[in-house]
Tab-separated table of C-alpha atoms in Angstrom:
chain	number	residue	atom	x	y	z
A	233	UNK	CA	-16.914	-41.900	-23.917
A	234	UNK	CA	-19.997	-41.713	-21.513
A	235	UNK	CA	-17.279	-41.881	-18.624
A	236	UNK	CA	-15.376	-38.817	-20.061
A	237	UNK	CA	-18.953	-36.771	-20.462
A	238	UNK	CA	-19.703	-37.427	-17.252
A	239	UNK	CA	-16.477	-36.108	-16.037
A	240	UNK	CA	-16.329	-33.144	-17.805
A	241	UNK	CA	-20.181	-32.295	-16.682
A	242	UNK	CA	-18.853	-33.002	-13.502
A	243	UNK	CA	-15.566	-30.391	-13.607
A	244	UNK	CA	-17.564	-27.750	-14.894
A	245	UNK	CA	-20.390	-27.968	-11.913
A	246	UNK	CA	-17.241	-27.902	-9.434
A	247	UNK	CA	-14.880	-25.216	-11.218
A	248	UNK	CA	-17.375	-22.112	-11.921
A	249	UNK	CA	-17.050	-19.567	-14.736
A	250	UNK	CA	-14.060	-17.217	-13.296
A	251	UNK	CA	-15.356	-13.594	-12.792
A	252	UNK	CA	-12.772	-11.165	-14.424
A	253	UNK	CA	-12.461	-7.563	-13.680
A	254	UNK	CA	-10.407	-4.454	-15.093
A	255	UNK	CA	-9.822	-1.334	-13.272
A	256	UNK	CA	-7.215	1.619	-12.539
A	257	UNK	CA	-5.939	3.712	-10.205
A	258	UNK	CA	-4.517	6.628	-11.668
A	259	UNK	CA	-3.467	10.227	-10.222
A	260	UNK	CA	-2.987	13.616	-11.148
A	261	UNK	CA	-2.136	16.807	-9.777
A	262	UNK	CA	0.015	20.007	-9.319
A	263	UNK	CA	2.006	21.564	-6.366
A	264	UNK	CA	4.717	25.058	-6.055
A	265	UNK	CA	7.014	22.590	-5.257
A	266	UNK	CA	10.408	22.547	-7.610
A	267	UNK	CA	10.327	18.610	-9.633
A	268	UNK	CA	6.674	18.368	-8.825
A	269	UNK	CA	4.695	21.037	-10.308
A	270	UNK	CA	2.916	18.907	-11.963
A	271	UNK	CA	3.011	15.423	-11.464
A	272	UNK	CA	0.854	11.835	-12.608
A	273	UNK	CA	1.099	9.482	-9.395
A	274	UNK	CA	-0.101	10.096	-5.619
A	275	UNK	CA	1.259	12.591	-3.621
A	276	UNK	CA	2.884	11.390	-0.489
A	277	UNK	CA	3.046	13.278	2.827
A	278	UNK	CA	2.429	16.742	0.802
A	279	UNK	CA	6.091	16.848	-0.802
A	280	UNK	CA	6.688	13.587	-3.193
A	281	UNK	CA	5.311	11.371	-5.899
A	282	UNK	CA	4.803	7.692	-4.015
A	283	UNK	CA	2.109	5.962	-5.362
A	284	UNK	CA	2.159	4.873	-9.015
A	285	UNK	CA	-0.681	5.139	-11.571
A	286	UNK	CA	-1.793	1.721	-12.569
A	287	UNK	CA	-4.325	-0.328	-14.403
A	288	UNK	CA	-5.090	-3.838	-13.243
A	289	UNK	CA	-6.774	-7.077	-13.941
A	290	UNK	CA	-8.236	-9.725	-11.913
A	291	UNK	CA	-9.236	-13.176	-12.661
A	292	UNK	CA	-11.742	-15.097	-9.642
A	293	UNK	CA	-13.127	-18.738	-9.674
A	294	UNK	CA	-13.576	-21.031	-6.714
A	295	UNK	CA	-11.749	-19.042	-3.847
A	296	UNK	CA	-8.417	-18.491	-6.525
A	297	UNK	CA	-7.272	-15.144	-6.936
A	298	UNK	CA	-4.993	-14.070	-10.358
A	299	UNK	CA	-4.230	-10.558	-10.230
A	300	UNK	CA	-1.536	-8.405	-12.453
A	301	UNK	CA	-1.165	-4.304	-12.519
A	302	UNK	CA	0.958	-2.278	-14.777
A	303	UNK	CA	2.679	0.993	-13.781
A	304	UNK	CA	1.788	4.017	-16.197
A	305	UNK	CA	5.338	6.290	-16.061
A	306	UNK	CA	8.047	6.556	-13.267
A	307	UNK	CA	7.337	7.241	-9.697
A	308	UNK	CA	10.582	6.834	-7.799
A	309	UNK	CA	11.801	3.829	-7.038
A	310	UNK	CA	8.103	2.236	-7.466
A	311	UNK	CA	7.097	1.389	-10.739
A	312	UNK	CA	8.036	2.691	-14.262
A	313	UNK	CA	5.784	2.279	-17.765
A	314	UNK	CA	5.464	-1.284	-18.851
A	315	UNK	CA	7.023	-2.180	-15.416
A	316	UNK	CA	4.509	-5.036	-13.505
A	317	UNK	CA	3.713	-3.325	-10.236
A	318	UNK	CA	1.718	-6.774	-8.863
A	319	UNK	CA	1.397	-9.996	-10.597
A	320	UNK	CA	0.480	-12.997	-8.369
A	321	UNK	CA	-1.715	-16.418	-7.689
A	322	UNK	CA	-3.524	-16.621	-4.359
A	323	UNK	CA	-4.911	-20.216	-3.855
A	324	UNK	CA	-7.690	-20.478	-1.026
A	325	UNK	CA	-5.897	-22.935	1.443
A	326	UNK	CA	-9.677	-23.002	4.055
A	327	UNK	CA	-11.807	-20.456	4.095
A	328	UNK	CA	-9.767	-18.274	6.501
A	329	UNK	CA	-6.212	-18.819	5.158
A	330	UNK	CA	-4.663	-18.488	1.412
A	331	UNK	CA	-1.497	-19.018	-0.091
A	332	UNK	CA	0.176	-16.301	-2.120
A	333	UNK	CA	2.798	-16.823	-5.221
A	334	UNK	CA	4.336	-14.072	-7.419
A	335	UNK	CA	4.694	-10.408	-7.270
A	336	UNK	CA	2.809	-8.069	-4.209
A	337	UNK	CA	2.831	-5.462	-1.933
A	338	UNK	CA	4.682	-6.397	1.071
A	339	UNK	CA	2.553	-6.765	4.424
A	340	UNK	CA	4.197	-4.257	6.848
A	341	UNK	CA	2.448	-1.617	8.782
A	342	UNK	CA	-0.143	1.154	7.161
A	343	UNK	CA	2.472	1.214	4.563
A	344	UNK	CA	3.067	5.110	5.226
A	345	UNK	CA	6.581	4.008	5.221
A	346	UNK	CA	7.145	0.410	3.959
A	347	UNK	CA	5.680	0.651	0.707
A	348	UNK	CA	7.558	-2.069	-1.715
A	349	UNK	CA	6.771	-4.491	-4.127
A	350	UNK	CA	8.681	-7.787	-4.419
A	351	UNK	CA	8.790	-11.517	-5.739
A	352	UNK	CA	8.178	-14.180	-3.302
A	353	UNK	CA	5.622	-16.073	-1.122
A	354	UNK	CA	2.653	-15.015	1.618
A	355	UNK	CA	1.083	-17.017	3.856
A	356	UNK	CA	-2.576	-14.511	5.252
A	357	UNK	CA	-4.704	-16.558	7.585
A	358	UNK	CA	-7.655	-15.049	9.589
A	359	UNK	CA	-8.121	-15.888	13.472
A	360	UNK	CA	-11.324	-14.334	14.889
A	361	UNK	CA	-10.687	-11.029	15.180
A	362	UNK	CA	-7.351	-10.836	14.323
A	363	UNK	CA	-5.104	-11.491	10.663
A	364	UNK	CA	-1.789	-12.536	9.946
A	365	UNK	CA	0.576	-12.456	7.154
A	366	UNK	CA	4.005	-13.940	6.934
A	367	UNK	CA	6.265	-13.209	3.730
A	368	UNK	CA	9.201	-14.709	2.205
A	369	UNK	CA	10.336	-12.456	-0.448
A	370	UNK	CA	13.952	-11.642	-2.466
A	371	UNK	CA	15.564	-8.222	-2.161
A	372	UNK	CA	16.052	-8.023	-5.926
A	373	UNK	CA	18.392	-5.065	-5.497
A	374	UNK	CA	21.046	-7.261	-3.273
A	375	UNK	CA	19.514	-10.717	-4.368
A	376	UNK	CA	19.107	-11.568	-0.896
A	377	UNK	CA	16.148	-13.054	0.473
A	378	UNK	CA	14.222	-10.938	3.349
A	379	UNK	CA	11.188	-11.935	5.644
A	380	UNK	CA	8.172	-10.031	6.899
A	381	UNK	CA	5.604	-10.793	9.375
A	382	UNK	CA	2.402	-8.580	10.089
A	383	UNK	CA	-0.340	-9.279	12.628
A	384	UNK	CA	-3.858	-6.680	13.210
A	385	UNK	CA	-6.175	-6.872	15.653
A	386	UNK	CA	-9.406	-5.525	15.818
A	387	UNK	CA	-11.287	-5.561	19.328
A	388	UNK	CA	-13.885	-3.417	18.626
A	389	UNK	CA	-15.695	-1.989	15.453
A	390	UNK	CA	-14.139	1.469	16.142
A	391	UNK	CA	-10.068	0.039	16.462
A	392	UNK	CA	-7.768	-1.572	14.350
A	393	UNK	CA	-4.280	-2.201	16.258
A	394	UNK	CA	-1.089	-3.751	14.388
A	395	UNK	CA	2.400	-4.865	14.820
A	396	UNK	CA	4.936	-5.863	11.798
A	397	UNK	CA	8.724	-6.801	11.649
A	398	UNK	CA	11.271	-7.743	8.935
A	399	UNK	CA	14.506	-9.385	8.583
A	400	UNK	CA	16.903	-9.340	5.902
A	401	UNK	CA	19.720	-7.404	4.139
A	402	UNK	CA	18.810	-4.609	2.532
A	403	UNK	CA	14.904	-4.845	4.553
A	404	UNK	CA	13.809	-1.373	3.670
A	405	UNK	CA	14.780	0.113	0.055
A	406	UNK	CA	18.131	-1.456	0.102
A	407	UNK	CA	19.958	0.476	2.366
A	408	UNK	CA	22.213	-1.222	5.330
A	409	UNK	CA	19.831	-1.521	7.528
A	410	UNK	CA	18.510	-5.399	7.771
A	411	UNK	CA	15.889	-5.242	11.008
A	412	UNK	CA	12.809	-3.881	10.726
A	413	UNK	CA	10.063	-3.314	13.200
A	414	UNK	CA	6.784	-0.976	13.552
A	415	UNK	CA	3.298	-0.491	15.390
A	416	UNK	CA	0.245	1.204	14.009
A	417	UNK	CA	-3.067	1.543	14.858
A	418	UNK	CA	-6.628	2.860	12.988
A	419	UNK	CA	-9.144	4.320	16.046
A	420	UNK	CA	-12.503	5.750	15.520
A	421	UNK	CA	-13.606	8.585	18.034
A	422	UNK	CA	-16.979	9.730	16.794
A	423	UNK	CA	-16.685	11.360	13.721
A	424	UNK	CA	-12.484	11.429	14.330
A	425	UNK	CA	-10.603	8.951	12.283
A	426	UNK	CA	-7.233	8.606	14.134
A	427	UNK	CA	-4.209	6.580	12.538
A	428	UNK	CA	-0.491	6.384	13.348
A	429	UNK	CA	2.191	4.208	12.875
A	430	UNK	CA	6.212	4.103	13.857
A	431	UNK	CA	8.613	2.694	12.435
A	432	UNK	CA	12.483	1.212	13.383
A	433	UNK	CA	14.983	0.014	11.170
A	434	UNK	CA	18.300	-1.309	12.787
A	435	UNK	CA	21.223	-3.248	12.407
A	436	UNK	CA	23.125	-0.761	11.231
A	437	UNK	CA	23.013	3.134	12.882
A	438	UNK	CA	18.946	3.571	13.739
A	439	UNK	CA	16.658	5.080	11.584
A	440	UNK	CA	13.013	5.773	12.641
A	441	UNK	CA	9.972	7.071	11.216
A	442	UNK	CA	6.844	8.458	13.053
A	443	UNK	CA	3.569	9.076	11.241
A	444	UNK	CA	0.205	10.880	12.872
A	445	UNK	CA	-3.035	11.885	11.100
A	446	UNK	CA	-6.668	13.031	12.367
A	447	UNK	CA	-9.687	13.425	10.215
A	448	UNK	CA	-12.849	15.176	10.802
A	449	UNK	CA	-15.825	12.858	8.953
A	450	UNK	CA	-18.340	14.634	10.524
A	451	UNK	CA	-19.237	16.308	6.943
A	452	UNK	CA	-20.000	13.756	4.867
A	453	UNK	CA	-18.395	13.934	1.791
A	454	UNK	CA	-15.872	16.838	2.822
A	455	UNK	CA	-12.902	15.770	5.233
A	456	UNK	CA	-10.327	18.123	6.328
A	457	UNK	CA	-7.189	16.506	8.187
A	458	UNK	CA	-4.004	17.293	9.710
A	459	UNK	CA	-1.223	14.889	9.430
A	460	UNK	CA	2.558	15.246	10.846
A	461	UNK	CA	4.801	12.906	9.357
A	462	UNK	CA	8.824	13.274	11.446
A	463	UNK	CA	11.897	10.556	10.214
A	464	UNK	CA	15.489	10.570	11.512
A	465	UNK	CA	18.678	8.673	10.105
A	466	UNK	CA	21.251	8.370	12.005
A	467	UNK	CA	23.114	6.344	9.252
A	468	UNK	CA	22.669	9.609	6.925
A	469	UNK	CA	21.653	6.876	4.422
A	470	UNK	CA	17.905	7.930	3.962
A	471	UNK	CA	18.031	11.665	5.376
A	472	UNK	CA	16.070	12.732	7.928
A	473	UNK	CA	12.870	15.351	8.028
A	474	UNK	CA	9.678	16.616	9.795
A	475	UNK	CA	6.469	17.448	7.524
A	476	UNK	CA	3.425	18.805	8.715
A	477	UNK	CA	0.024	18.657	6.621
A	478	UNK	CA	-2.736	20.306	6.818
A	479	UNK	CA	-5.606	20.075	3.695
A	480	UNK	CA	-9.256	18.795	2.619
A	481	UNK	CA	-10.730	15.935	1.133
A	482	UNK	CA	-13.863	15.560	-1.299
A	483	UNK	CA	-15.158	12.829	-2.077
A	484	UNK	CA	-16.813	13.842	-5.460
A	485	UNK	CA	-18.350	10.677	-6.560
A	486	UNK	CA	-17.637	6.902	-5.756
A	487	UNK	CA	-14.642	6.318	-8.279
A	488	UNK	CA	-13.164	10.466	-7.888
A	489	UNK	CA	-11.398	11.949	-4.551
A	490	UNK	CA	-10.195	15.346	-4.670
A	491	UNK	CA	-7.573	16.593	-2.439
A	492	UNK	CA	-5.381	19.163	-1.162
A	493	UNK	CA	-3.473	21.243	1.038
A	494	UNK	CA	-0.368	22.932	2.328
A	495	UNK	CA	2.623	21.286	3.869
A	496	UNK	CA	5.118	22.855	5.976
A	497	UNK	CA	8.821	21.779	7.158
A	498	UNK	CA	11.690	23.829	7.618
A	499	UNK	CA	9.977	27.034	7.521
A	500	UNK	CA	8.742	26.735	3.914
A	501	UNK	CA	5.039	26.379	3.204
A	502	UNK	CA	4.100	24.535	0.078
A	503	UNK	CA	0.679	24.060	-1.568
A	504	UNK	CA	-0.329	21.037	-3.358
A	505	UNK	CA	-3.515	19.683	-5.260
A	506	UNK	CA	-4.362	16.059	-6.687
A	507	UNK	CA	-7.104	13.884	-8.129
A	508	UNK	CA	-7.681	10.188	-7.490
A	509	UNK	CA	-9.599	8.471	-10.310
A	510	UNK	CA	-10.391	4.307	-8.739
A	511	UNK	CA	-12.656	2.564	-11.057
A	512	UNK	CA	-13.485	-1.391	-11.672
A	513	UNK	CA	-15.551	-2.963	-14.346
């Protein structure tokens, strides 16, 4: 009995109380554009839904990670009600490396393009300056397995570079395409916030996608930006496009960003509003 005391004072000085948080990330907003006048998930390059309201829980003790969101409605392909947009176990594997089970967010690029969520396994280790993140994951649409590999560097304060590839049937939203490769990079220039990324998917007929945005911070909690966002299929699988974007940003409070804007492409102008509610507890 006193051995079994002793062990159980022992397990609870090693495995901590777990902290446990709740939060959500939800969107709303309203645009001129036909389908979307008004609309309950993020707004993607000024003329679609992308980015799907969700509330989330997660679970912390001892370097271990348990985290689970929940889609609220249909965006897309993304998420639908009751439909678990995340759900994983990260275990610490050394202080700079961690091994990830379950459902995530795929490590690819600034995710401008490559934006899914699927099953699988992630290996994200941290090397001075610079993080990596290999993925083994199943296309559940084909029921194929696909790989992705991501590396960043950051060799100053002020610049963030990257470089991801995939391989896989089906490595970007199904379609016939099963190579996938991109570069992006996150530069500072005074009060300039410069990103970018491109994007090529082969292995069938080429499809690439190009992605540019500059943001003035230079008035605190007001940002305007210009973004141009330009994607060509020559499989005629995806479509192709060019959108420009021009807006503001306001960051009202810590947990509310208010944004907007008009977007142009193929000689139509479009307006378009949203709100951003982020909050944790």
């Amino acid at each position: 009995m006193r051995t079994l005391i002793i062990a159980v004072v022992t397990l609870q000085s090693v495995w901590a109380q777990p902290t446990v948080n709740v939060g959500a990330e939800l969107y709303a907003g309203a645009s001129d554009i036909p389908g979307y006048r008004s609309f309950f998930h993020g707004f993607w390059a000024g003329r679609e839904t992308a980015y799907p309201s969700l509330v989330y829980m997660r679970a912390e003790v001892n370097g271990w990670t348990a985290y689970g969101s929940l889609g609220l409605g249909r965006v897309e392909d993304v998420a639908s009600a009751r439909q678990l947009v995340e759900g994983y176990l990260r275990a610490p594997l050394s202080p700079s490396a961690g091994l990830t089970a379950g459902r995530f967010w795929i490590p690819f690029g600034l995710q401008e393009w490559q934006y899914e969520s699927k099953p699988g396994a992630m290996l994200d280790a941290s090397i001075g300056e610079a993080k990596v993140s290999i993925a083994l994951v199943q296309n559940e649409a084909l029921r194929r397995g696909n790989a992705y590999a991501r590396a960043e560097w950051a060799p100053t304060d002020s610049a963030t570079l990257g470089v991801s590839a995939g391989w896989g049937d089906g490595i970007s939203y199904g379609t016939s395409h099963n190579q996938i490769a991109g570069a992006d990079a996150l530069i500072s220039l005074g009060p300039i916030a410069l990103s970018g990324e491109a994007v090529r998917l082969s292995g069938a007929p080429e499809f690439w996608f190009g992605f540019g945005q500059a943001e003035y911070t230079g008035l605190g909690d007001v940002r305007p930006f210009v973004a141009l966002y330009g994607w060509n299929d020559k499989s005629a699988e995806i479509g192709s496009g060019a959108v420009t974007v021009a807006g503001l940003r306001y960051q009202a409070n810590e947990w509310l960003l208010i944004e907007g804007g008009r977007s142009f492409t193929a000689g139509q102008a479009n307006w378009w509003a949203q709100a951003s509610i982020t909050f944790e507890r």
